JSON list of C-alpha atoms in Angstrom, two decimals:
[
{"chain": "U", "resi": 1, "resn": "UNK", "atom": "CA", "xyz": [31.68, 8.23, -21.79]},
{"chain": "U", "resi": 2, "resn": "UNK", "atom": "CA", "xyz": [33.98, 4.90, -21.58]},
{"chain": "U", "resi": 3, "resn": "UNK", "atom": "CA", "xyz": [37.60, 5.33, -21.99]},
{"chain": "U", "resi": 4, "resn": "UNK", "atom": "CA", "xyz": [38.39, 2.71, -24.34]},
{"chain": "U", "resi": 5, "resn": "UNK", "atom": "CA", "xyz": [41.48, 3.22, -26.75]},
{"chain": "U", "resi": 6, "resn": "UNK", "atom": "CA", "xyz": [41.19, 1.28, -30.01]},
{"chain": "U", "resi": 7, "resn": "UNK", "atom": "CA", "xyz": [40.80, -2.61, -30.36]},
{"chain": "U", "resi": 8, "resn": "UNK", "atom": "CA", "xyz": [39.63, -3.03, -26.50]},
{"chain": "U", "resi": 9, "resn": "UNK", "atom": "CA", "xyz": [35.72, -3.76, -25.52]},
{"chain": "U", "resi": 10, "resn": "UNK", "atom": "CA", "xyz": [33.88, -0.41, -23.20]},
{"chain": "U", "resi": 11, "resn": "UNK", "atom": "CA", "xyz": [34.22, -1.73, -19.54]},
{"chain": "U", "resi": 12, "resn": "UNK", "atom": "CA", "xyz": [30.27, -2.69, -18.46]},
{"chain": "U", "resi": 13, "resn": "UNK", "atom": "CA", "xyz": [29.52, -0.67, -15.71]},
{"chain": "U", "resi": 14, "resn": "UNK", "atom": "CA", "xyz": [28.71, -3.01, -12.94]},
{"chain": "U", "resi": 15, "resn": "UNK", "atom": "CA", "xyz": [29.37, -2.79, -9.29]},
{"chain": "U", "resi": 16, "resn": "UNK", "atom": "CA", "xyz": [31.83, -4.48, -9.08]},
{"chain": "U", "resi": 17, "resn": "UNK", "atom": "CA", "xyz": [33.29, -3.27, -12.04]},
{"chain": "U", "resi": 18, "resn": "UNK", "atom": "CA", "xyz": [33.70, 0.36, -11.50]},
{"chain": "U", "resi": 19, "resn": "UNK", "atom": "CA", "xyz": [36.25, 2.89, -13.23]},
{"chain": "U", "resi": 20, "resn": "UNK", "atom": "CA", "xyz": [38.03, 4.27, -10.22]},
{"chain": "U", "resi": 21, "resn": "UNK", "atom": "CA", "xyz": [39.69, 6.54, -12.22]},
{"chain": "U", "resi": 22, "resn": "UNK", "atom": "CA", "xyz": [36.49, 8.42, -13.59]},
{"chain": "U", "resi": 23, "resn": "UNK", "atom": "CA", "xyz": [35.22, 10.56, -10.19]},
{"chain": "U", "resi": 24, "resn": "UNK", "atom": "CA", "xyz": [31.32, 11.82, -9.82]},
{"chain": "U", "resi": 25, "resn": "UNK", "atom": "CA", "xyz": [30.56, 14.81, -8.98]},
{"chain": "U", "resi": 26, "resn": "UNK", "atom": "CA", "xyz": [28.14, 15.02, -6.15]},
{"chain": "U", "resi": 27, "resn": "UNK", "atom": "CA", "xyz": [24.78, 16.46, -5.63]},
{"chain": "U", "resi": 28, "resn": "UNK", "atom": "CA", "xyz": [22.54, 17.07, -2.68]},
{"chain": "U", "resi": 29, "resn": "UNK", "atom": "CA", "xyz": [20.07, 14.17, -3.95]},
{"chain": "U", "resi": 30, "resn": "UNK", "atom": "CA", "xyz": [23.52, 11.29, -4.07]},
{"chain": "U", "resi": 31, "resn": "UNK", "atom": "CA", "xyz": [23.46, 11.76, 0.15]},
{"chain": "U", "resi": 32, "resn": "UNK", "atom": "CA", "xyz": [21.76, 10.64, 3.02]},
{"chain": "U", "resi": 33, "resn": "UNK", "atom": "CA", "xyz": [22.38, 12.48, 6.13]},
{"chain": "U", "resi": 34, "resn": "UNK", "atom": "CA", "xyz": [21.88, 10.43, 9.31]},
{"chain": "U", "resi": 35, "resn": "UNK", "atom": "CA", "xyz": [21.50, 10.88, 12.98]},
{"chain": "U", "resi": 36, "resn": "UNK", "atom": "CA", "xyz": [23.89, 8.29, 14.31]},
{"chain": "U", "resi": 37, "resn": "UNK", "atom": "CA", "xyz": [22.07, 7.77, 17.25]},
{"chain": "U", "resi": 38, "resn": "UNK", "atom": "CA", "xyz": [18.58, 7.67, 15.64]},
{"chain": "U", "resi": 39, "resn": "UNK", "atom": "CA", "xyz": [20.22, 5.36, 13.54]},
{"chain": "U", "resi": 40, "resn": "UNK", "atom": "CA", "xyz": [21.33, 3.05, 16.38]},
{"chain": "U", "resi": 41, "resn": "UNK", "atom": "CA", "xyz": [17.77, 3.42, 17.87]},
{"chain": "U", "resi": 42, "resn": "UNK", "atom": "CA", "xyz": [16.25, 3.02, 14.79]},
{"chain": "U", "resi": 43, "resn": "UNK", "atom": "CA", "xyz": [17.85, -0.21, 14.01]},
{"chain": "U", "resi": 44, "resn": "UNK", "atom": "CA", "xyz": [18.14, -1.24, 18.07]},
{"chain": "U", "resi": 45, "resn": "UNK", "atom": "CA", "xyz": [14.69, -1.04, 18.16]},
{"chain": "U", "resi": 46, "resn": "UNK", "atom": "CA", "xyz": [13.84, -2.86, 14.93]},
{"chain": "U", "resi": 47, "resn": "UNK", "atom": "CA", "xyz": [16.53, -6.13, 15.56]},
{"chain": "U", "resi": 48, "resn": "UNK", "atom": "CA", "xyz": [14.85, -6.19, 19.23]},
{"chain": "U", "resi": 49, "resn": "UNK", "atom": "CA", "xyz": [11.41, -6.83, 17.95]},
{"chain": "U", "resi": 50, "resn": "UNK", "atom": "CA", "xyz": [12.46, -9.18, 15.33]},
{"chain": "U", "resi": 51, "resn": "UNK", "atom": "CA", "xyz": [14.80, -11.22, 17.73]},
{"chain": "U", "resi": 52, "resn": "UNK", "atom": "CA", "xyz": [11.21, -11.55, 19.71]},
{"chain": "U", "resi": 53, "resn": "UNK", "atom": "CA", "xyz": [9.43, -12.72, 17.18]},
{"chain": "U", "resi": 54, "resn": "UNK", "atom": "CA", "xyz": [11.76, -15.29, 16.08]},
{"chain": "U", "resi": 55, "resn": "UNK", "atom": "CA", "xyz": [12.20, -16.07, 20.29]},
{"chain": "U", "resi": 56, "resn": "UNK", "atom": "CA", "xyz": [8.77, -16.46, 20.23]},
{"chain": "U", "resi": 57, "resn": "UNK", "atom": "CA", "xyz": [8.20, -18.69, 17.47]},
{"chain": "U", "resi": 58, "resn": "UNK", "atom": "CA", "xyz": [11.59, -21.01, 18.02]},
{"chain": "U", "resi": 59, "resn": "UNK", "atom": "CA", "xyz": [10.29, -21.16, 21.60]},
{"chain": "U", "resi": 60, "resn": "UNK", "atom": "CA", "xyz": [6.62, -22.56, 20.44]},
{"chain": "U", "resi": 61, "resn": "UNK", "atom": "CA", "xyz": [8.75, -25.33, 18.07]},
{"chain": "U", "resi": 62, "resn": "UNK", "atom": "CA", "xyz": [10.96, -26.18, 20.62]},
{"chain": "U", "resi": 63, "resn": "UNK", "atom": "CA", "xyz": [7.73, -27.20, 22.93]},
{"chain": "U", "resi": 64, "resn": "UNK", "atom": "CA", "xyz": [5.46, -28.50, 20.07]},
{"chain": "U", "resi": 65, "resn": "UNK", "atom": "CA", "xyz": [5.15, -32.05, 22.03]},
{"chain": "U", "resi": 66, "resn": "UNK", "atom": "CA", "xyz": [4.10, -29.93, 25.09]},
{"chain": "U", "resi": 67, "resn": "UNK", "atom": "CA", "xyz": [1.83, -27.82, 23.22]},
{"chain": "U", "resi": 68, "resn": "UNK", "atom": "CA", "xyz": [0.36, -30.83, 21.42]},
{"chain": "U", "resi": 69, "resn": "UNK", "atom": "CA", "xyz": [-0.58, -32.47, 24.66]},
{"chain": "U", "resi": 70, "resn": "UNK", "atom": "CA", "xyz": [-2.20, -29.31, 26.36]},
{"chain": "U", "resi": 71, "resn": "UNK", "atom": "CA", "xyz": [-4.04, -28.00, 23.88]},
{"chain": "U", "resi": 72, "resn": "UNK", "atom": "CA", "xyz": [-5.14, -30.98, 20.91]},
{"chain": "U", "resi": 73, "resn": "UNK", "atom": "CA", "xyz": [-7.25, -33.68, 22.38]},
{"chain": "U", "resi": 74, "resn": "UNK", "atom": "CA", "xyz": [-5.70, -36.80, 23.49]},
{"chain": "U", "resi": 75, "resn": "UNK", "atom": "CA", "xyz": [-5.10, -40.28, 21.32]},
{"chain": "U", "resi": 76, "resn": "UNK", "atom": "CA", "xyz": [-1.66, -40.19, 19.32]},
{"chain": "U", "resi": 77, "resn": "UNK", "atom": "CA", "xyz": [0.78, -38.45, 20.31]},
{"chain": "U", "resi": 78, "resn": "UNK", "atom": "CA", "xyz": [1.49, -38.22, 16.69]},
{"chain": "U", "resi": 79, "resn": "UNK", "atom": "CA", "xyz": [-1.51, -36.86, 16.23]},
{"chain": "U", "resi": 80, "resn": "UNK", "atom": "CA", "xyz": [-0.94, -34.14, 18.37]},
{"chain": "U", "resi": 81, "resn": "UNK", "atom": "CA", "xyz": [2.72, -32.99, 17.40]},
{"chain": "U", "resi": 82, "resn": "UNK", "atom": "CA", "xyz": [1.77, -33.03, 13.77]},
{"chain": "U", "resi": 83, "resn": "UNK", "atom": "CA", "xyz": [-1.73, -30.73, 14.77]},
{"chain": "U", "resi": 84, "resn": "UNK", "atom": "CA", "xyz": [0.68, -28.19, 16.30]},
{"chain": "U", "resi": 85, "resn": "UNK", "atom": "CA", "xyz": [3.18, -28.06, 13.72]},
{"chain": "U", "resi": 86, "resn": "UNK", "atom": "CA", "xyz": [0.37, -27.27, 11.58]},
{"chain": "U", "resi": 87, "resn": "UNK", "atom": "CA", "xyz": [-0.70, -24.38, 13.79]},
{"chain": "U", "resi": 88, "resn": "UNK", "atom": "CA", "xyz": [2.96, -23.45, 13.46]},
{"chain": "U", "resi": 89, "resn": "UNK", "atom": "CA", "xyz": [3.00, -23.82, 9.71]},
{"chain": "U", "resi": 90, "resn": "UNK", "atom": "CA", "xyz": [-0.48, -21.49, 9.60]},
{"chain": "U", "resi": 91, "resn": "UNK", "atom": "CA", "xyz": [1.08, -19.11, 11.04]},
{"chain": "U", "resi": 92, "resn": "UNK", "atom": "CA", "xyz": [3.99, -18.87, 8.04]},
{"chain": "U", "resi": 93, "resn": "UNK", "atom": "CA", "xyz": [1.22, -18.93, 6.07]},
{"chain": "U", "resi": 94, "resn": "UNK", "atom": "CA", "xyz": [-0.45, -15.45, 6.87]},
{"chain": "U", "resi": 95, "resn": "UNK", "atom": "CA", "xyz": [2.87, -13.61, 6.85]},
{"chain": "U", "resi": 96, "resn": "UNK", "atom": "CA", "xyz": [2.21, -12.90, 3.22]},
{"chain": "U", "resi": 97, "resn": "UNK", "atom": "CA", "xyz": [-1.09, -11.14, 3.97]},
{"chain": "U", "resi": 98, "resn": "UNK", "atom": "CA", "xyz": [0.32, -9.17, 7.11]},
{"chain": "U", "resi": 99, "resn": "UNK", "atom": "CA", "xyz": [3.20, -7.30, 4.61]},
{"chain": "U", "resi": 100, "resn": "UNK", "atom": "CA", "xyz": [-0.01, -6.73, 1.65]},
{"chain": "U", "resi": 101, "resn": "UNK", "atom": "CA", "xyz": [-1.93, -4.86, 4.37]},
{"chain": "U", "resi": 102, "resn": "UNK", "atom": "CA", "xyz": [0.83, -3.23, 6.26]},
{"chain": "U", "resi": 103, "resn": "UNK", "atom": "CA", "xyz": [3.10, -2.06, 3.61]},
{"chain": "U", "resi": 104, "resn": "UNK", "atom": "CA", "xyz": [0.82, 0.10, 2.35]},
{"chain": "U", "resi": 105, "resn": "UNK", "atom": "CA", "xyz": [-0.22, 0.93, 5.51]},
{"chain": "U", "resi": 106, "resn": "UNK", "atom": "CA", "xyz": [3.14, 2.07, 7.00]},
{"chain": "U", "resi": 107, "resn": "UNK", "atom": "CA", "xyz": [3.25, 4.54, 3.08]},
{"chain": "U", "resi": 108, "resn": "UNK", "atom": "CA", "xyz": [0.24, 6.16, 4.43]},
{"chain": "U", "resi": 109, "resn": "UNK", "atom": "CA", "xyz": [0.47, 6.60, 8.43]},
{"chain": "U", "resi": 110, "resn": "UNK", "atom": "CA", "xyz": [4.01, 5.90, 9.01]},
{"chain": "U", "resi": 111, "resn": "UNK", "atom": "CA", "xyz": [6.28, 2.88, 9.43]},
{"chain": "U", "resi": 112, "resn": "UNK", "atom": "CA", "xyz": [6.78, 3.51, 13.15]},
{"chain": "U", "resi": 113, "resn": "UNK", "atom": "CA", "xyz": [3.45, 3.81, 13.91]},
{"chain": "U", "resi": 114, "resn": "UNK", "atom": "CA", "xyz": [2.95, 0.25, 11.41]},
{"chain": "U", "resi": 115, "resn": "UNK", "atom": "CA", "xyz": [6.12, -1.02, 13.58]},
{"chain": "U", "resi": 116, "resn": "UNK", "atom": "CA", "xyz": [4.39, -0.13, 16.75]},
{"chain": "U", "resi": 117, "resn": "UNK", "atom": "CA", "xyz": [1.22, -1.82, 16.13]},
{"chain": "U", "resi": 118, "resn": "UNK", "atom": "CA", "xyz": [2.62, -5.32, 14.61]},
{"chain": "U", "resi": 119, "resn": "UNK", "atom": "CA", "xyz": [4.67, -5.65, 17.94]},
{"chain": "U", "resi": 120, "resn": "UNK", "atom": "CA", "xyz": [1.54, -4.91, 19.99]},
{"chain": "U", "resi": 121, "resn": "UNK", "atom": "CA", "xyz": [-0.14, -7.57, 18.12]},
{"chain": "U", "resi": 122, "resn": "UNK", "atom": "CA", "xyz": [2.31, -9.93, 18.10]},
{"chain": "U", "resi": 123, "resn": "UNK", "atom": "CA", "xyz": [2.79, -9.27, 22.11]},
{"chain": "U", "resi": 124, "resn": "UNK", "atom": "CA", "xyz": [-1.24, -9.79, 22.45]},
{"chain": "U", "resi": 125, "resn": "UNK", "atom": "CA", "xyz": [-1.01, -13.27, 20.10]},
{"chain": "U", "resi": 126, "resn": "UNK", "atom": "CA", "xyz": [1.87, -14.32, 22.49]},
{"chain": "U", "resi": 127, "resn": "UNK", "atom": "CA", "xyz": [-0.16, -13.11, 25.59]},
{"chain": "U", "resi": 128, "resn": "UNK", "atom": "CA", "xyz": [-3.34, -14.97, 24.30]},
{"chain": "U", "resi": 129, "resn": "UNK", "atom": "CA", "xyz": [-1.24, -18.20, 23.95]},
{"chain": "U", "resi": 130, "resn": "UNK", "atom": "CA", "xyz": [-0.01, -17.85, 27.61]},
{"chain": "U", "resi": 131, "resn": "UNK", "atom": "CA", "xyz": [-3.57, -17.44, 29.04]},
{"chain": "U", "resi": 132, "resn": "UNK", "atom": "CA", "xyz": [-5.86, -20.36, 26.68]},
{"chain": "U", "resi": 133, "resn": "UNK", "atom": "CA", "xyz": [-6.76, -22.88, 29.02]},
{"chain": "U", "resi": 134, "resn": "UNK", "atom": "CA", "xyz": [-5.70, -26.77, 27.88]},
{"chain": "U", "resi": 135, "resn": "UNK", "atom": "CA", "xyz": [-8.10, -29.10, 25.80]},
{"chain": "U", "resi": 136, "resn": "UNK", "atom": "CA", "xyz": [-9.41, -30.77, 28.98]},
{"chain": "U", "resi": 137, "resn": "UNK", "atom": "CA", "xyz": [-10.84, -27.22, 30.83]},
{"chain": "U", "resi": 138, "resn": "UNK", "atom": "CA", "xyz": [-12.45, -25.93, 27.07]},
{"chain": "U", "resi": 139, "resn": "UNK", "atom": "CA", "xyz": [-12.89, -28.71, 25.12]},
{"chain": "U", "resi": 140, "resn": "UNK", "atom": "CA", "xyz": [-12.17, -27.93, 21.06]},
{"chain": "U", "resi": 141, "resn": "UNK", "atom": "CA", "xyz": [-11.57, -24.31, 21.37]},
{"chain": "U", "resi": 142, "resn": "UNK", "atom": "CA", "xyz": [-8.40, -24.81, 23.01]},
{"chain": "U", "resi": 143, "resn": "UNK", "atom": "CA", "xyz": [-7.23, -25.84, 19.38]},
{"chain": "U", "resi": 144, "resn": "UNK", "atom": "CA", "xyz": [-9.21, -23.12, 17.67]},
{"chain": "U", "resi": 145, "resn": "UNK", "atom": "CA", "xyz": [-7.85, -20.20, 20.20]},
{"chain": "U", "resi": 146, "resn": "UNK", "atom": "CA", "xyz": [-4.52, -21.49, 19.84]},
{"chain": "U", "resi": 147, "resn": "UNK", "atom": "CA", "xyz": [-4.27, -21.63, 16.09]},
{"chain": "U", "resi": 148, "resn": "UNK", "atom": "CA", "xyz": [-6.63, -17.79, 16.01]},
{"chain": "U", "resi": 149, "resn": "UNK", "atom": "CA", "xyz": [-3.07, -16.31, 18.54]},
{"chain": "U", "resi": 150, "resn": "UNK", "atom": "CA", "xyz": [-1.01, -17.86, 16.05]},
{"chain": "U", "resi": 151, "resn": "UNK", "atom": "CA", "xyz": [-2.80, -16.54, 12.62]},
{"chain": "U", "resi": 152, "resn": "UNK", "atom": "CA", "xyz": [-2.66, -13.28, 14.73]},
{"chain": "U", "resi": 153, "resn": "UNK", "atom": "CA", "xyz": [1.42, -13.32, 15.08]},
{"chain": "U", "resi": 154, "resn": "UNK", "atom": "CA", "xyz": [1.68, -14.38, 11.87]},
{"chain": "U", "resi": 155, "resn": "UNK", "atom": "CA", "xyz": [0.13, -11.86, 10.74]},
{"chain": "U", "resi": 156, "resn": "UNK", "atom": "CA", "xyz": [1.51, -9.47, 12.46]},
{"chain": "U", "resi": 157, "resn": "UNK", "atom": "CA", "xyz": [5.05, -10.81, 11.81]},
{"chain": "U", "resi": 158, "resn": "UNK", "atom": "CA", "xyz": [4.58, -10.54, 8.07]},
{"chain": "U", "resi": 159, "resn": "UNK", "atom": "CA", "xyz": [3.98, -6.80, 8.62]},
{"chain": "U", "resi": 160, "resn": "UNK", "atom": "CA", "xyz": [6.47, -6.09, 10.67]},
{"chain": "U", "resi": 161, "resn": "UNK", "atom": "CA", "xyz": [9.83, -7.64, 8.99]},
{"chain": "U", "resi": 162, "resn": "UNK", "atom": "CA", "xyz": [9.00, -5.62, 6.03]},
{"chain": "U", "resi": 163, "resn": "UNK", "atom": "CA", "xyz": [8.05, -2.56, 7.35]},
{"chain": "U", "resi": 164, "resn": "UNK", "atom": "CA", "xyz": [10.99, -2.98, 9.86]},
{"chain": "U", "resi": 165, "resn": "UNK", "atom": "CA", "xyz": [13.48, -3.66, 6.69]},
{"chain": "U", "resi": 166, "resn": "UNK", "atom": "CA", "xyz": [12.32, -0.30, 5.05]},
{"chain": "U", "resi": 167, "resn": "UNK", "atom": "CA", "xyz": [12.86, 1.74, 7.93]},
{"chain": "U", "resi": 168, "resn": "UNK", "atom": "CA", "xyz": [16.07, 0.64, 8.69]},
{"chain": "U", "resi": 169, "resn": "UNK", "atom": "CA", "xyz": [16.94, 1.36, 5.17]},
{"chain": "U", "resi": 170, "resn": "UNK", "atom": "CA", "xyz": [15.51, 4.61, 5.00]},
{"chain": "U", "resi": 171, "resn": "UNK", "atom": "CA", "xyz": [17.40, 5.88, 8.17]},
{"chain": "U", "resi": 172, "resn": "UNK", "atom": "CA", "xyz": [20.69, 4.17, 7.05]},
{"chain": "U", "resi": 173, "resn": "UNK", "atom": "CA", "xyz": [23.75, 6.27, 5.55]},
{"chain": "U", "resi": 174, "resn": "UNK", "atom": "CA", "xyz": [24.08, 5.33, 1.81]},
{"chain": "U", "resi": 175, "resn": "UNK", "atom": "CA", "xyz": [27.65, 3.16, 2.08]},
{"chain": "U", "resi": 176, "resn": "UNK", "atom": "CA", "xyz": [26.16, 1.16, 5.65]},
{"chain": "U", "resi": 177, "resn": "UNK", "atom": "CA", "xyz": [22.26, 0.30, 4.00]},
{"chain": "U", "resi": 178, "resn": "UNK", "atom": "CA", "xyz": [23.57, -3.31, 3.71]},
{"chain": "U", "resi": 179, "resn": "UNK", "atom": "CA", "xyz": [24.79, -3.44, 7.11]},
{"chain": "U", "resi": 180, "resn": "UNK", "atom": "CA", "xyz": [22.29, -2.25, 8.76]},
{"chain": "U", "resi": 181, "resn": "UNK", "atom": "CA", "xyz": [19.63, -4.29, 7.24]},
{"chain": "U", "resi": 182, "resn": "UNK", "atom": "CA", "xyz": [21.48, -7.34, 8.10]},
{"chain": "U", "resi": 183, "resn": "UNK", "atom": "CA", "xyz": [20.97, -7.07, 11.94]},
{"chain": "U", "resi": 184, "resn": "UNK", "atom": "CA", "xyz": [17.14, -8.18, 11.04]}
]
């Protein structure tokens, strides 16, 4: 179905290749029809909670020498700065299994209600890190509560950005997808 004339190669038929001259006709299945202002809820909503997550965890870098003194125990102050980036780097390291058992979740009961309850969590992890007394009140479970509210917004995070990209996706119009998935 390539116009080619004799002696020239068939045009590939990449994207960014297209023959403008050929037209499609299309079907009911080729178009998405959107609410605009679901749409800007949808992705309003979804771009809020992600800016708070990554608030929330540029926030706990930017006072990792503070955090290292309230709630590791006392010595080096090397000591402590490296123990909370590793607290920091833990949490990274659950985001994996947060999108294994929420993307299957959010198929089943519904990406909203998914989206809902990874920014609950992640609001209780943050919560929990606001309240956990320092080193010298609890002794060694300072550290451990600390890094258990971090596991938990990893976690959560790793559920949420991909649950979050496929509903922004699935409420975008066809030509804006790319757009809209951007603002996360």
């Amino acid at each position: 179905m390539s116009n080619t004339s004799e002696g020239q190669q068939p045009q590939k038929k990449h994207f960014w290749n297209k023959n403008k001259s050929a037209k499609k006709e299309l079907s009911v299945d080729d178009i998405t029809i959107v609410d605009k202002d679901m749409l800007k809820r949808a992705v309003g909503a979804a771009a809020l909670g992600n800016a708070m997550e990554w608030f929330d965890f540029g926030v706990y870098s930017y006072l990792a020498v503070t955090i290292g003194k309230v709630f590791f125990p006392g010595g080096s102050p090397a000591a402590q700065l490296l123990a909370t980036f590793g607290a920091f780097a833990a949490a990274f390291l659950v985001r994996p299994v947060g999108g294994l058992v929420f993307g299957p979740l959010g198929d089943r009961i519904g990406r909203q209600k998914v989206l809902a309850i990874t920014m609950i969590m992640m609001s209780i992890g943050t919560f929990c890190i606001g309240i956990i007394p320092g080193y010298h009140s609890i002794g060694i479970m300072a550290p451990v509560l600390l890094l258990a509210a971090r596991l938990l917004q990893g976690f959560s995070t790793g559920g949420e950005y991909g649950g979050a990209a496929t509903f922004i996706a699935e409420y975008s119009t066809d030509e804006r997808r790319g757009f809209m998935g951007s603002w996360l």
